[in-house]
Tab-separated table of C-alpha atoms in Angstrom:
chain	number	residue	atom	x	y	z
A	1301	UNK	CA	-63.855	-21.270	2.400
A	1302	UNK	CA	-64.344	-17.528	3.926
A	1303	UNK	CA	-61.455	-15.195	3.407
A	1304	UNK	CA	-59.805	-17.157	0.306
A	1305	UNK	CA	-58.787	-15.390	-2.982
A	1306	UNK	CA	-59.936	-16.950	-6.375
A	1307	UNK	CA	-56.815	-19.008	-7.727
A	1308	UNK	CA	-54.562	-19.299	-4.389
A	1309	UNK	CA	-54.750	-22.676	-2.875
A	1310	UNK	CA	-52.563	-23.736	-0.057
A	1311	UNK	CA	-51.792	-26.841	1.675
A	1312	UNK	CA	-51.869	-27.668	4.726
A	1313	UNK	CA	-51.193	-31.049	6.684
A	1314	UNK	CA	-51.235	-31.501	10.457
A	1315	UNK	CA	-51.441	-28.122	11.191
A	1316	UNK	CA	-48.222	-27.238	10.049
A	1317	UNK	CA	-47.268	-26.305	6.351
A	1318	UNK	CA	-44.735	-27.891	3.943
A	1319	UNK	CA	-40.952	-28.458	3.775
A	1320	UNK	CA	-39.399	-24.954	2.768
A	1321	UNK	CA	-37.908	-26.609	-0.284
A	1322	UNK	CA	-41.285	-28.756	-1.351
A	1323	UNK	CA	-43.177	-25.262	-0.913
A	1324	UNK	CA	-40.400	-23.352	-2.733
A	1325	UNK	CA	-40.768	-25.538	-5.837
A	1326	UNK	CA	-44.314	-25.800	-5.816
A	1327	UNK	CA	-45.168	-21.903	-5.109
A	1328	UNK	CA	-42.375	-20.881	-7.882
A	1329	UNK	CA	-43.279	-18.677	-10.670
A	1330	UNK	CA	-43.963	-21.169	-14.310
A	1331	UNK	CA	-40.269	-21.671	-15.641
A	1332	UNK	CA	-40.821	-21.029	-19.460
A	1333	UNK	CA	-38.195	-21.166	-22.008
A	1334	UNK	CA	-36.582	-17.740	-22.516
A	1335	UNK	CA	-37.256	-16.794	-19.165
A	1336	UNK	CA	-34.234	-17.180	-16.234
A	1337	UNK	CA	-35.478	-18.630	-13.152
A	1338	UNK	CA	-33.560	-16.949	-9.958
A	1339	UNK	CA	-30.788	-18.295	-8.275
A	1340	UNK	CA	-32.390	-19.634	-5.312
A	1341	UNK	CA	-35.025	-21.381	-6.897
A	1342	UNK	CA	-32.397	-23.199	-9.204
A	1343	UNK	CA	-30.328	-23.460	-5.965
A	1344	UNK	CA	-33.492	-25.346	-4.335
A	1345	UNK	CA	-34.414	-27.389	-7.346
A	1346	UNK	CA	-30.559	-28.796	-7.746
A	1347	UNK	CA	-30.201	-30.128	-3.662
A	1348	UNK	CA	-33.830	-31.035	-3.523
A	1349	UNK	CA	-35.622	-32.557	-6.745
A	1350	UNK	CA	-34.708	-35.832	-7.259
A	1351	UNK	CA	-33.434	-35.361	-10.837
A	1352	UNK	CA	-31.824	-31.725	-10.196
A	1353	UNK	CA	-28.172	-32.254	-10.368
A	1354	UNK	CA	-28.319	-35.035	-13.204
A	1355	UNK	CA	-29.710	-32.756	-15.572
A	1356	UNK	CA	-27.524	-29.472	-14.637
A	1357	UNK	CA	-24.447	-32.190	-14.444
A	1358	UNK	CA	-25.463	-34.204	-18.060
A	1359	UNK	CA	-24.141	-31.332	-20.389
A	1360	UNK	CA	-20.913	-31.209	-19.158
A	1361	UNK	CA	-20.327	-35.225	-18.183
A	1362	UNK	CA	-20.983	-35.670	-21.786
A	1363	UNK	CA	-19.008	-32.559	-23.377
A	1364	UNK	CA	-16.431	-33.667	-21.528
A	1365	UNK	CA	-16.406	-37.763	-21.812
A	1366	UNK	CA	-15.756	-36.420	-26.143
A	1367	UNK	CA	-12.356	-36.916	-27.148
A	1368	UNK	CA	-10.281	-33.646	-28.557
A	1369	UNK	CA	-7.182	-32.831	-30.088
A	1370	UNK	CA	-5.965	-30.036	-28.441
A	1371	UNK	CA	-3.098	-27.717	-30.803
A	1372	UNK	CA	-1.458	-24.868	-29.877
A	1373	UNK	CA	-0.067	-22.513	-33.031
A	1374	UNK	CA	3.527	-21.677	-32.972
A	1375	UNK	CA	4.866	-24.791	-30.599
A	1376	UNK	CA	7.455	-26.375	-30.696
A	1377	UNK	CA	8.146	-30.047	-31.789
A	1378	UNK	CA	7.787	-31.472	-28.455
């Protein structure tokens, strides 16, 4: 392969190159924890990976199925 850098790869199939959202995810920066992934990459990964919006939805279905007792200080009896 003439003209390639050591440690880029890219794909290629039919001539034309990858779904902007498959190439997005895949040519992303690592996500490690303590770092914040931008807005369009978490953007891409919610509409487009097939578990995406289950686990940014799964904290707050289940914080929200708890029950609570809700007070409020100085109400009155009703």
């Amino acid at each position: 392969m003439s003209g390639s850098q050591p440690g880029s790869s890219s794909v290629t199939i039919n001539g034309s190159g990858p779904g902007t959202a498959l190439q997005t995810m895949l040519m992303a920066d690592s996500i490690v924890p303590g770092s914040e992934p931008g807005y369009e990459l978490c953007k891409t990964i919610y509409l487009w990976h097939p578990l995406g919006a289950k686990m940014a939805e799964a904290p707050c279905e289940m914080a929200q199925s708890q029950r609570r007792e809700i007070t409020i200080p100085h109400a009155s009896g009703e």
